[in-house]
Coordinates of C-alpha atoms in Angstrom, one line a residue:
X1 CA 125.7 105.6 66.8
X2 CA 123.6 107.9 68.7
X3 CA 124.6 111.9 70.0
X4 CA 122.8 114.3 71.4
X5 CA 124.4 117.6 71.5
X6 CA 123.6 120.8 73.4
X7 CA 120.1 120.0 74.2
X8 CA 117.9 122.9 75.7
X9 CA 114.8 122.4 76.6
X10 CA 112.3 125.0 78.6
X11 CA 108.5 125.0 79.7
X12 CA 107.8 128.5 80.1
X13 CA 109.9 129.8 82.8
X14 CA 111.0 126.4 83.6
X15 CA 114.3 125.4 81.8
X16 CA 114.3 121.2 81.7
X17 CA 117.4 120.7 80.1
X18 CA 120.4 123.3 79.7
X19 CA 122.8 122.5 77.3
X20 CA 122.5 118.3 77.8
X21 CA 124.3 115.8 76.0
X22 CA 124.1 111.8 75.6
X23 CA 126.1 109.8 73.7
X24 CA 126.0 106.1 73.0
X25 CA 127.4 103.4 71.0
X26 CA 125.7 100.1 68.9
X27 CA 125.1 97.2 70.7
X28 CA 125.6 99.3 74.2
X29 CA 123.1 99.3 77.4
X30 CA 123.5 103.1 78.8
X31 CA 122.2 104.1 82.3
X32 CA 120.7 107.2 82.1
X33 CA 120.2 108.8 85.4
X34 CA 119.0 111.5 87.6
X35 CA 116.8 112.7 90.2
X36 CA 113.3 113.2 89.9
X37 CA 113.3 116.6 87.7
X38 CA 116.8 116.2 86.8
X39 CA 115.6 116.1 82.9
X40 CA 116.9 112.7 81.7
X41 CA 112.6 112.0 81.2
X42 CA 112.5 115.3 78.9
X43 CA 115.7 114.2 77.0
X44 CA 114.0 110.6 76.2
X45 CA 110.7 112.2 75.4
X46 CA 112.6 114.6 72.6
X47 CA 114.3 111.1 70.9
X48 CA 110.8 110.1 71.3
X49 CA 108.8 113.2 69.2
X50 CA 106.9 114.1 72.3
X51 CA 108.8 117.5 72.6
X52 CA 110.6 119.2 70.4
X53 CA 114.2 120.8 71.8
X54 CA 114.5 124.5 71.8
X55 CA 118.5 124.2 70.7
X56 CA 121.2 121.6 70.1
X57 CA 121.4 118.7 67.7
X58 CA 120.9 115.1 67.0
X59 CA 122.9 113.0 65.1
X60 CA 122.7 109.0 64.3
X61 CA 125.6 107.6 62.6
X62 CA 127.2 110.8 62.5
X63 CA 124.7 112.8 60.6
X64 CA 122.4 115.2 61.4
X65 CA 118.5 114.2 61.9
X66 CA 115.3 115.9 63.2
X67 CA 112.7 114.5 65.4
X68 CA 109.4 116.7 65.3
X69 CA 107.0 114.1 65.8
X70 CA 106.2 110.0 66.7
X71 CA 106.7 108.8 63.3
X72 CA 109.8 110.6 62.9
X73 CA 111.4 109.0 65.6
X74 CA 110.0 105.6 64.2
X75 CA 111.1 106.3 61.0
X76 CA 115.4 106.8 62.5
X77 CA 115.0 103.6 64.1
X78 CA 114.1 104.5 67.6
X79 CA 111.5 102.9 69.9
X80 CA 110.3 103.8 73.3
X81 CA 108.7 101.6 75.9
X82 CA 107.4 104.9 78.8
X83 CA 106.8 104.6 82.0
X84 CA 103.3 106.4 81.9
X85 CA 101.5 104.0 79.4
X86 CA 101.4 104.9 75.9
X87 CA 98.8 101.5 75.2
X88 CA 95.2 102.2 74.8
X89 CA 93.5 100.8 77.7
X90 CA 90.1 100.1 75.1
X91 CA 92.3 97.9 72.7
X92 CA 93.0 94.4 72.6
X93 CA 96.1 93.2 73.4
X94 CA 97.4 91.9 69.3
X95 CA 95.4 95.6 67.9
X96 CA 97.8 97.7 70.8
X97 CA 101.1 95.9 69.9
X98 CA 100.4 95.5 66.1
X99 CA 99.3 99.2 66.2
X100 CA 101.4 101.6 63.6
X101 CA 102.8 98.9 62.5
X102 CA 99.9 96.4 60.5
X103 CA 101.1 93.6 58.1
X104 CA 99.3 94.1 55.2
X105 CA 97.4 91.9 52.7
X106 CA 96.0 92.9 49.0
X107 CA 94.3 95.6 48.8
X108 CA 95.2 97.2 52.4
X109 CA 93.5 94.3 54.1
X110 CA 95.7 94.1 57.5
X111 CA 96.2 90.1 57.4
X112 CA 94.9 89.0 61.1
X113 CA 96.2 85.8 61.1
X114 CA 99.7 86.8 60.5
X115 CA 99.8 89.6 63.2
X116 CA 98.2 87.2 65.7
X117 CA 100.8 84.6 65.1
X118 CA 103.4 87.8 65.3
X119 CA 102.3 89.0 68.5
X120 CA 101.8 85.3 70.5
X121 CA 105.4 84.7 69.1
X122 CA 106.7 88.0 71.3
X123 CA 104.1 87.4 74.2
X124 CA 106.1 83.6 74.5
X125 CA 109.2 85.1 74.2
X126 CA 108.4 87.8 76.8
X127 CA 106.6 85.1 79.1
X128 CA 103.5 87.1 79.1
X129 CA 100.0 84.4 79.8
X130 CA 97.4 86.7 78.6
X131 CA 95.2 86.1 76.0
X132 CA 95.8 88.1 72.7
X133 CA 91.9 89.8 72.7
X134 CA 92.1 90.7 75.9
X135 CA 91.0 94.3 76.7
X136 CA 94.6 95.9 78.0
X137 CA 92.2 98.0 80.7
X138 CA 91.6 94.5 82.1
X139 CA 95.3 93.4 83.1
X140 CA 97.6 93.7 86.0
X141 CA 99.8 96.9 85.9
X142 CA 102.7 94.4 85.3
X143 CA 101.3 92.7 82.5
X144 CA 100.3 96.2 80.7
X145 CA 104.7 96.9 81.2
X146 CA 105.8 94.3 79.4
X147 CA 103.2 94.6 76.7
X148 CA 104.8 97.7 76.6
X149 CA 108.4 97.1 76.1
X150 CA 107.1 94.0 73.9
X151 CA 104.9 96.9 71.4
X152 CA 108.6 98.8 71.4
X153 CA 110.5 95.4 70.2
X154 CA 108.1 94.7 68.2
X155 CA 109.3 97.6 65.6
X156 CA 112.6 96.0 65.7
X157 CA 114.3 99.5 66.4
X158 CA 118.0 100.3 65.8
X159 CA 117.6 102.5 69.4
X160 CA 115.5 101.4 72.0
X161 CA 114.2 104.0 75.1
X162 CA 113.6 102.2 78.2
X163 CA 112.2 104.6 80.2
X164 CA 111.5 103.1 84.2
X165 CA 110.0 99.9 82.8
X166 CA 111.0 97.8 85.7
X167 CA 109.6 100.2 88.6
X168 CA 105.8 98.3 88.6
X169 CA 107.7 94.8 87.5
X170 CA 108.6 91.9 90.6
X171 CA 111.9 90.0 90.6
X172 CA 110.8 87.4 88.3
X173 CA 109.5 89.7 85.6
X174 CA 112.6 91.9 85.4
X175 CA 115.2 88.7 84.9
X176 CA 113.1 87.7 81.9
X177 CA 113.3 91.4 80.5
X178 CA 117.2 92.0 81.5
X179 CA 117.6 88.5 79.2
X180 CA 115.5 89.8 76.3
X181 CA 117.7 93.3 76.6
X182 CA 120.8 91.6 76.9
X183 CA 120.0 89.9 74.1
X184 CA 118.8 92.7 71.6
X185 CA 122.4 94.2 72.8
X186 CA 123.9 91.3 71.3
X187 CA 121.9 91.9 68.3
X188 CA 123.6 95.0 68.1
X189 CA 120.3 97.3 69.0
X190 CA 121.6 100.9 71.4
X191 CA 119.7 100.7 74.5
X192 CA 118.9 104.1 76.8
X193 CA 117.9 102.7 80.0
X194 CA 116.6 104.7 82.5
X195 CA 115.8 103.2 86.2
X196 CA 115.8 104.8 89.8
X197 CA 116.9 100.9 91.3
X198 CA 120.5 101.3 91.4
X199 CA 121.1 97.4 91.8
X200 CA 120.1 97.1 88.3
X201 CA 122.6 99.5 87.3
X202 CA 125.2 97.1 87.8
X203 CA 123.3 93.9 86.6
X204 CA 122.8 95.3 83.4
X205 CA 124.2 98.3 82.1
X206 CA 127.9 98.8 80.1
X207 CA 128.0 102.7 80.4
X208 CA 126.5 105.5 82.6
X209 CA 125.3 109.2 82.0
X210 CA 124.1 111.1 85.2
X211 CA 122.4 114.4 84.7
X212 CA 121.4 116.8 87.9
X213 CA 119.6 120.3 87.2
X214 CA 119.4 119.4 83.3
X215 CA 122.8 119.5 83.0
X216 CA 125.2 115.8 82.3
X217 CA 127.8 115.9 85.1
X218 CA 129.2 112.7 84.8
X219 CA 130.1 109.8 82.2
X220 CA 131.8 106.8 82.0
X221 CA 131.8 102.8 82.5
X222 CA 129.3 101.4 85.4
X223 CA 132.8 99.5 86.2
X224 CA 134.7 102.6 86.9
X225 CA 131.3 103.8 89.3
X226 CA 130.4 102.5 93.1
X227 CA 126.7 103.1 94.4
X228 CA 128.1 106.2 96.8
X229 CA 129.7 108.0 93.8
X230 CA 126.6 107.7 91.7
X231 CA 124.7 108.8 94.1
X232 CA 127.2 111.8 95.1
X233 CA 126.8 112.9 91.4
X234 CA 122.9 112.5 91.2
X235 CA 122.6 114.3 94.0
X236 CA 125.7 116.6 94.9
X237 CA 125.7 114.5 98.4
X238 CA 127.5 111.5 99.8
X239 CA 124.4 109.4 100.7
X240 CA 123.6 108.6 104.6
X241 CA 123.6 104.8 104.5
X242 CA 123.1 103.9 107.8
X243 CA 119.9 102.2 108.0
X244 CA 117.3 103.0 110.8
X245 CA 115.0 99.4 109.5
X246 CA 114.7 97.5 112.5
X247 CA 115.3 100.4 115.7
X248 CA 111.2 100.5 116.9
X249 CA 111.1 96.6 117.0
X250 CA 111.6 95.5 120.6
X251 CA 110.4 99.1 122.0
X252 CA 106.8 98.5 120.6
X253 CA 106.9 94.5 121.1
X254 CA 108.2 94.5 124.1
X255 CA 104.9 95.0 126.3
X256 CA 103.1 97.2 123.9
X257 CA 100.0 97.7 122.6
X258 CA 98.3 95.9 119.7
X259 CA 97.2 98.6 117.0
X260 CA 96.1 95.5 114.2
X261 CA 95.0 92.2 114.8
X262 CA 94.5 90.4 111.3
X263 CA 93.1 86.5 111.8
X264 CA 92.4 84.1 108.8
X265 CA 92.0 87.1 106.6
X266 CA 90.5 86.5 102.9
X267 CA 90.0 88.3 100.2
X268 CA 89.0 85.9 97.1
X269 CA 90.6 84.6 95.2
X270 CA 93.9 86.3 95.8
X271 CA 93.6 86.3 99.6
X272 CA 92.9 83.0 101.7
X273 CA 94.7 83.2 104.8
X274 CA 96.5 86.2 106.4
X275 CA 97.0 86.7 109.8
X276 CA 99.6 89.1 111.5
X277 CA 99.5 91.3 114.8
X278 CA 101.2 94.8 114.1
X279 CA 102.2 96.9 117.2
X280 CA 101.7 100.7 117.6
X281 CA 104.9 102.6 116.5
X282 CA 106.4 99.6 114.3
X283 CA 107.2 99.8 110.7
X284 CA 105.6 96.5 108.9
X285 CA 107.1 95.3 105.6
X286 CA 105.3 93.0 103.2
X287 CA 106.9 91.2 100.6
X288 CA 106.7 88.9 98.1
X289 CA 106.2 87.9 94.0
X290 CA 104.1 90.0 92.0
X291 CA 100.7 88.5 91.8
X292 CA 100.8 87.1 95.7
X293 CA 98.0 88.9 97.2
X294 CA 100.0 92.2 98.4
X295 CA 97.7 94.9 96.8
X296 CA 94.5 93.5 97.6
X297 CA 95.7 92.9 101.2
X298 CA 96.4 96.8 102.0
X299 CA 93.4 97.5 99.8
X300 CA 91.3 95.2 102.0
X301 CA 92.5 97.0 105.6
X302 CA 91.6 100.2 103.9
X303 CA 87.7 99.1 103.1
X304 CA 88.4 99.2 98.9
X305 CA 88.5 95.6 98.3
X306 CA 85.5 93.0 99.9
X307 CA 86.8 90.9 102.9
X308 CA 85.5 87.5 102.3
X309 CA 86.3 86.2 105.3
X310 CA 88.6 86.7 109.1
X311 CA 88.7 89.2 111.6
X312 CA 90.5 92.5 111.7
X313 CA 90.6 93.9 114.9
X314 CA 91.7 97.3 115.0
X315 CA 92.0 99.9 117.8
X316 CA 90.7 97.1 119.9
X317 CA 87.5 97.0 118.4
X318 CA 86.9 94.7 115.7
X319 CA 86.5 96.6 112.2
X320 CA 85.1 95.5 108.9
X321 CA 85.4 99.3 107.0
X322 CA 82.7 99.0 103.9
X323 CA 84.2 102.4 102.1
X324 CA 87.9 104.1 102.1
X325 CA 86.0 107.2 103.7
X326 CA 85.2 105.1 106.8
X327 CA 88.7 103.9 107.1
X328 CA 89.9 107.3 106.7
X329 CA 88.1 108.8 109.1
X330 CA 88.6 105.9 112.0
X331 CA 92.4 106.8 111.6
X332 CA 93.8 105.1 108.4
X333 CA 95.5 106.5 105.8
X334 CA 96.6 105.3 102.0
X335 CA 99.7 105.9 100.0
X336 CA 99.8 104.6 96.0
X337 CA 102.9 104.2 94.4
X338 CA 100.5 104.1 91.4
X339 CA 100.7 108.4 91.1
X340 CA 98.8 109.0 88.1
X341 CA 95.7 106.5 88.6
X342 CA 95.5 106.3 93.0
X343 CA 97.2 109.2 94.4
X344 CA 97.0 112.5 92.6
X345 CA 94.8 114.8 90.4
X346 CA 97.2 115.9 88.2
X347 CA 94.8 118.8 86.8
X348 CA 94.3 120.3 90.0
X349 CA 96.4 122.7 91.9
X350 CA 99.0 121.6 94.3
X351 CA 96.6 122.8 97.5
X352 CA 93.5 120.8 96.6
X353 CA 95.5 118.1 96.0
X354 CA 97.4 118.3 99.7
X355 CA 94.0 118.9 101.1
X356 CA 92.2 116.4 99.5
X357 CA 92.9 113.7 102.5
X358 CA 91.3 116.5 105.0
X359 CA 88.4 117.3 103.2
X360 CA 87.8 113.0 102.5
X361 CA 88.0 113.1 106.4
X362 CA 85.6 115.4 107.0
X363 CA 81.7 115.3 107.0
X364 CA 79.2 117.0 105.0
X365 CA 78.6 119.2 107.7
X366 CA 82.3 120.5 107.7
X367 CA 83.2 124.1 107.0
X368 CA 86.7 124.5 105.3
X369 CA 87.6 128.0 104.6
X370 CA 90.0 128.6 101.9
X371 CA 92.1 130.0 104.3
X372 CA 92.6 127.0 106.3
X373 CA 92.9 124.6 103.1
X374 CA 95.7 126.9 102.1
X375 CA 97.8 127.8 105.3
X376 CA 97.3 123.4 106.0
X377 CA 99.3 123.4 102.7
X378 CA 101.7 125.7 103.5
X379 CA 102.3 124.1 106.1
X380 CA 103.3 120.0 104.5
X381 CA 105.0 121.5 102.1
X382 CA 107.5 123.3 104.5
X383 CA 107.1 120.4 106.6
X384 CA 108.0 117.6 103.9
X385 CA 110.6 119.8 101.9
X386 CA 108.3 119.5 98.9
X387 CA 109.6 121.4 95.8
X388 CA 107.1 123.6 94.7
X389 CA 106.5 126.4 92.1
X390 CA 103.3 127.7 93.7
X391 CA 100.7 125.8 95.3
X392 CA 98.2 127.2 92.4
X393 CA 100.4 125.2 90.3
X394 CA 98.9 121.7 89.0
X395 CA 100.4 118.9 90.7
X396 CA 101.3 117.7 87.4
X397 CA 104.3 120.4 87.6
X398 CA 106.0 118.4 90.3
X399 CA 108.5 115.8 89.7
X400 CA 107.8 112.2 90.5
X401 CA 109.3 112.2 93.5
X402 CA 107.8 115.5 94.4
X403 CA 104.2 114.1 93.9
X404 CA 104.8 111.7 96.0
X405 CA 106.5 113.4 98.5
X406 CA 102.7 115.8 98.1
X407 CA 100.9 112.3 98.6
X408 CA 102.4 111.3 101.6
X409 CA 102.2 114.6 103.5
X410 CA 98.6 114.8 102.5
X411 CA 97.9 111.3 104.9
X412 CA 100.9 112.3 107.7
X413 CA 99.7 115.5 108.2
X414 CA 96.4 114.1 109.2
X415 CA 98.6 112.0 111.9
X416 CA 96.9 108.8 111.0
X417 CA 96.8 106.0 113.8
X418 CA 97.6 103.1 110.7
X419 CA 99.3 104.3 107.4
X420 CA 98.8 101.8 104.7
X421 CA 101.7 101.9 101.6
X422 CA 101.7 99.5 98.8
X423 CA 105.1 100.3 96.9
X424 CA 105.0 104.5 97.7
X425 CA 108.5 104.7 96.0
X426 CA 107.9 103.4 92.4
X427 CA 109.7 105.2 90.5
X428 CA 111.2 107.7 93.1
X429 CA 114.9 108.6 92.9
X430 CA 117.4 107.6 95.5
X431 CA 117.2 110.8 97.3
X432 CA 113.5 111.3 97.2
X433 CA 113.2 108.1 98.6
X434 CA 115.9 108.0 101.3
X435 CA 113.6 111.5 102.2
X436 CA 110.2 110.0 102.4
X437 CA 112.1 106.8 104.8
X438 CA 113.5 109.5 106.9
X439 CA 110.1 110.8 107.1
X440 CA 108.7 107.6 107.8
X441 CA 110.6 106.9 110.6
X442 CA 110.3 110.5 112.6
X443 CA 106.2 109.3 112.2
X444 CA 106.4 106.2 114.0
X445 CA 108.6 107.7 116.8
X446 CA 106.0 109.9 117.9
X447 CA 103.1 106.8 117.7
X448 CA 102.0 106.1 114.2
X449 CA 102.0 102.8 112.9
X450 CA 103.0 102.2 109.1
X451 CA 102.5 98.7 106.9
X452 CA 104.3 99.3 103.7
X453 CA 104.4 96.8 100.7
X454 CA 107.3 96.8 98.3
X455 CA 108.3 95.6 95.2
X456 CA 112.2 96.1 96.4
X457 CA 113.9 94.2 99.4
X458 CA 116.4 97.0 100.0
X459 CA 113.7 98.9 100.9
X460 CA 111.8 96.9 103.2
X461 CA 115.4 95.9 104.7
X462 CA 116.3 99.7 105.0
X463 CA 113.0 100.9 106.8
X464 CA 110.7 97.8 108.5
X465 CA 111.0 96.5 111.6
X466 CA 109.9 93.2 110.5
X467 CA 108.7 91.5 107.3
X468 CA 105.7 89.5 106.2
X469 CA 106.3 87.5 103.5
X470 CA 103.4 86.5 101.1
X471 CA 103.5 83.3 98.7
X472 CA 100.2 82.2 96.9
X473 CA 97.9 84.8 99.5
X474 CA 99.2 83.8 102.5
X475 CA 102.1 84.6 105.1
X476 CA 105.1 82.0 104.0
X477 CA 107.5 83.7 107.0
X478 CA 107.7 86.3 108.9
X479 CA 111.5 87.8 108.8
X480 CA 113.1 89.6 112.1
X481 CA 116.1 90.8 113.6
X482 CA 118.9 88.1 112.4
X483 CA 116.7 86.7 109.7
X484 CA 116.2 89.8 107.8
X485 CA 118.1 88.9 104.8
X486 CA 118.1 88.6 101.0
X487 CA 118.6 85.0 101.1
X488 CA 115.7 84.3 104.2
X489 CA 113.4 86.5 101.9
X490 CA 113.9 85.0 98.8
X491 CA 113.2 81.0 100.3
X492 CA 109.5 82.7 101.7
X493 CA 108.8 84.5 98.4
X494 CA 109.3 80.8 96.8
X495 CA 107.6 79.2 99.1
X496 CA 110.3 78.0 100.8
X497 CA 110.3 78.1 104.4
X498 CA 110.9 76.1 108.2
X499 CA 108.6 77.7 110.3
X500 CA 105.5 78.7 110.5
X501 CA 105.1 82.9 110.8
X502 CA 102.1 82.9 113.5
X503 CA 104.6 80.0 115.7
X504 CA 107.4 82.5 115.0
X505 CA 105.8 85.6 116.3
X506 CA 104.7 83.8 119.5
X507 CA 108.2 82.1 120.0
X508 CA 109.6 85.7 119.8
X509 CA 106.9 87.4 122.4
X510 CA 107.6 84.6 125.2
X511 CA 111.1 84.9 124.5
X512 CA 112.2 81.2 123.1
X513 CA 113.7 82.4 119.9

């Protein structure tokens, strides 16, 4: 059905993909994966028209085609739903689906009646509520996903390009999307599905191509594959899977000192009652349902969002931060998993970006030579084992899990008291993100505190101590030691829960659990 053969690809000096292949049949669901930088993102973009290859073929049904351009690609039957956007934030929701692809009335008159009843067929089928003239710059980040896998189906596409569409979706948004996909594979549509969550690899997927240093290295059925050898041939490592989640908890409970105090914490109307008591040196996991209050929570601690009501004690001293900047420089720092809109500027070089988090924590009085910007740079990125070209280079050069690697050492090597990270590893690779744990964990042994929210349970399993669980904006359980488990966590992300979190955390500090 589809086969790519030979495919170079090079930016400059930089050579993306070196003689890559990809081969998949109709009515198939094929993993492709990698690690950040790997080039699986460059061989989707060239089936997509957004670069052309520099060598090698394409064929689809055995013969020979050429994809210069968008329409090209549309025009062979392929559709692709991205990972960065491609919706037009200033559109309504019916023109951004319906866009390229107009039903037509006499005289070139697009018929609005029939593209509306179109569209609010495929938001019902994909279970999106939003309303069809809705401004797309208005939605969640999760809405604005499956608007844009639902804008891809909508072209009814022989191929379809899934490229990280479940890394800003929650557990109850990806089951509806894995049915619609399992679906269009029964329909007999060739799915390329690309994901760094390695649990969905074996939920979903028939076949497997895994690419490392633009280059495949390894094909065959996800049945023939376990999680170590996938990751052995991402990486060229057998992964480390001994988890160090949980190892800080009784050291920093056990006597220590309170860094946060959070009591009947608000932030309207997502927020209504928080509280939680978070101990230098621990690791804090949130959790919970997309929609549940999570974002605006860290957001709030951090002085972006209004607190509408509650106390936040930190440091002892009770805080109510009116501006990021004041957070920051009181000893807080903030990690986006949202790269391209929260954490970097992707224009600027690699060093302004790493210093940015200095220079916000400075005042206008402070002199920062060039110098000192640039050996501070040097410095993280040795530090952090962050692949780099140059540090003139735009940060735009890195891989994902490169940028992120940059945004994290721009906050830890500032040695914030409290580090604030609300999902860091969207969209990271498995190595990437067993790197940036790792680095989490050698922080809070030397004092720093970390509350990290996350769209994954593996994750927050792998690295927290303990686990705050949010249902309808506010704490449905808090999870520790014994009761860290998929099954505990899923009950509090329903709602579903026997004891209270604030009667739980006291029962634990006098010792009757």
């Amino acid at each position: 059905m589809l086969e790519m053969r030979g495919i170079d690809k090079r930016f400059d000096a930089v050579i993306a993909l070196n003689g890559a292949s990809l081969k998949a049949d109709r009515g198939e669901i094929r993993a492709l994966l990698g690690s950040n930088g790997s080039g699986k993102s460059t061989l989707i973009k060239i089936l997509a028209g957004v670069y052309g290859p520099n060598g090698g073929e394409i064929l689809v049904d055995g013969k020979p085609i050429r994809i210069l351009s968008g329409m090209d690609s549309k025009k062979h039957g392929i559709a692709t739903a991205f990972q960065e956007l491609s919706l037009i934030p200033q559109m309504s929701v019916v023109d951004n689906i319906m866009l390229g692809n107009e039903v037509p009335k006499a005289f070139g008159v697009v018929d609005r009646k029939q593209a509306r009843q179109q569209v609010q067929a495929l938001l019902d089928r994909f279970e999106i509520d939003c309303d069809l003239d809705a401004y797309v710059q208005t939605l969640m980040i999760s809405t604005k996903t499956m608007l844009e896998v639902a804008k891809a189906v909508a072209q009814k596409p022989r191929i379809l390009l899934l490229d990280e569409v479940t890394a800003a979706l929650h557990y109850d948004e990806i089951q509806i999307l894995f049915k619609i996909i399992q679906e269009l594979r029964d329909e007999g549509v060739t799915i390329i599905y690309v994901t760094h969550r390695m649990n969905e690899i074996f939920e979903i997927c028939d076949q497997v191509t895994i690419m490392r240093g633009g280059k495949n290295v390894k094909e065959g059925s996800v049945n023939e594959l376990t999680l170590d050898d996938i990751v052995f041939h991402m990486t060229g490592q057998r992964p480390d899977l001994q988890s160090s989640g949980g190892q800080g908890m009784s050291e920093a409970r056990d006597g220590g000192e309170i860094l946060l105090d959070v009591q009947g914490h608000a932030v309207y109307p997502t927020v209504w009652d928080i509280s939680m008591k978070v101990y230098r040196g621990e690791i804090i996991g949130i959790a919970g349902l997309q929609g549940q209050g999570q974002p605006e929570f860290i957001r709030s601690l951090l002085g972006a969002e209004e607190i509408s009501g509650g106390t936040v004690t930190f440091c002892r001293k009770e805080m109510k931060f009116k501006s990021p900047t004041e957070a920051i420089r009181n000893g807080i720092g903030f990690v986006s998993g949202d790269r391209s809109r929260e954490a970097i500027f992707p224009v600027r070089t690699i060093c302004e970006n790493i210093s940015a988090g200095q220079i916000a924590r400075g005042n206008i009085a402070t002199y920062l030579t060039s110098k000192s910007l640039k050996d501070f740079s040097k410095e993280a990125v040795k530090t952090y084992n962050i692949k780099i070209g140059s540090l003139n280079n735009p940060a735009s050069s890195l891989s994902g899990g490169n940028q992120q690697k940059l945004v994290i050492a721009r906050w830890i090597a500032l040695n914030p008291k409290l580090l604030l990270l609300d999902d860091p590893t969207k969209g990271v690779d498995i190595h990437s993100r067993h790197e940036i744990h790792k680095i989490l964990h050698e922080c809070v042994a030397k004092g720093m505190t970390v509350i990290i929210s996350s769209s994954e349970y593996e994750e927050l399993f792998d690295v927290a101590d303990r686990i705050y669980v949010f249902y309808e904006g506010r704490v449905s359980d808090m999870l520790d030691g014994e009761r860290m488990t998929e099954e505990f966590l899923v009950a509090a992300m329903m709602g579903m829960t026997s004891r209270q979190p604030n009667e739980a955390e006291g029962e634990k500090q006098h010792g009757t659990v």
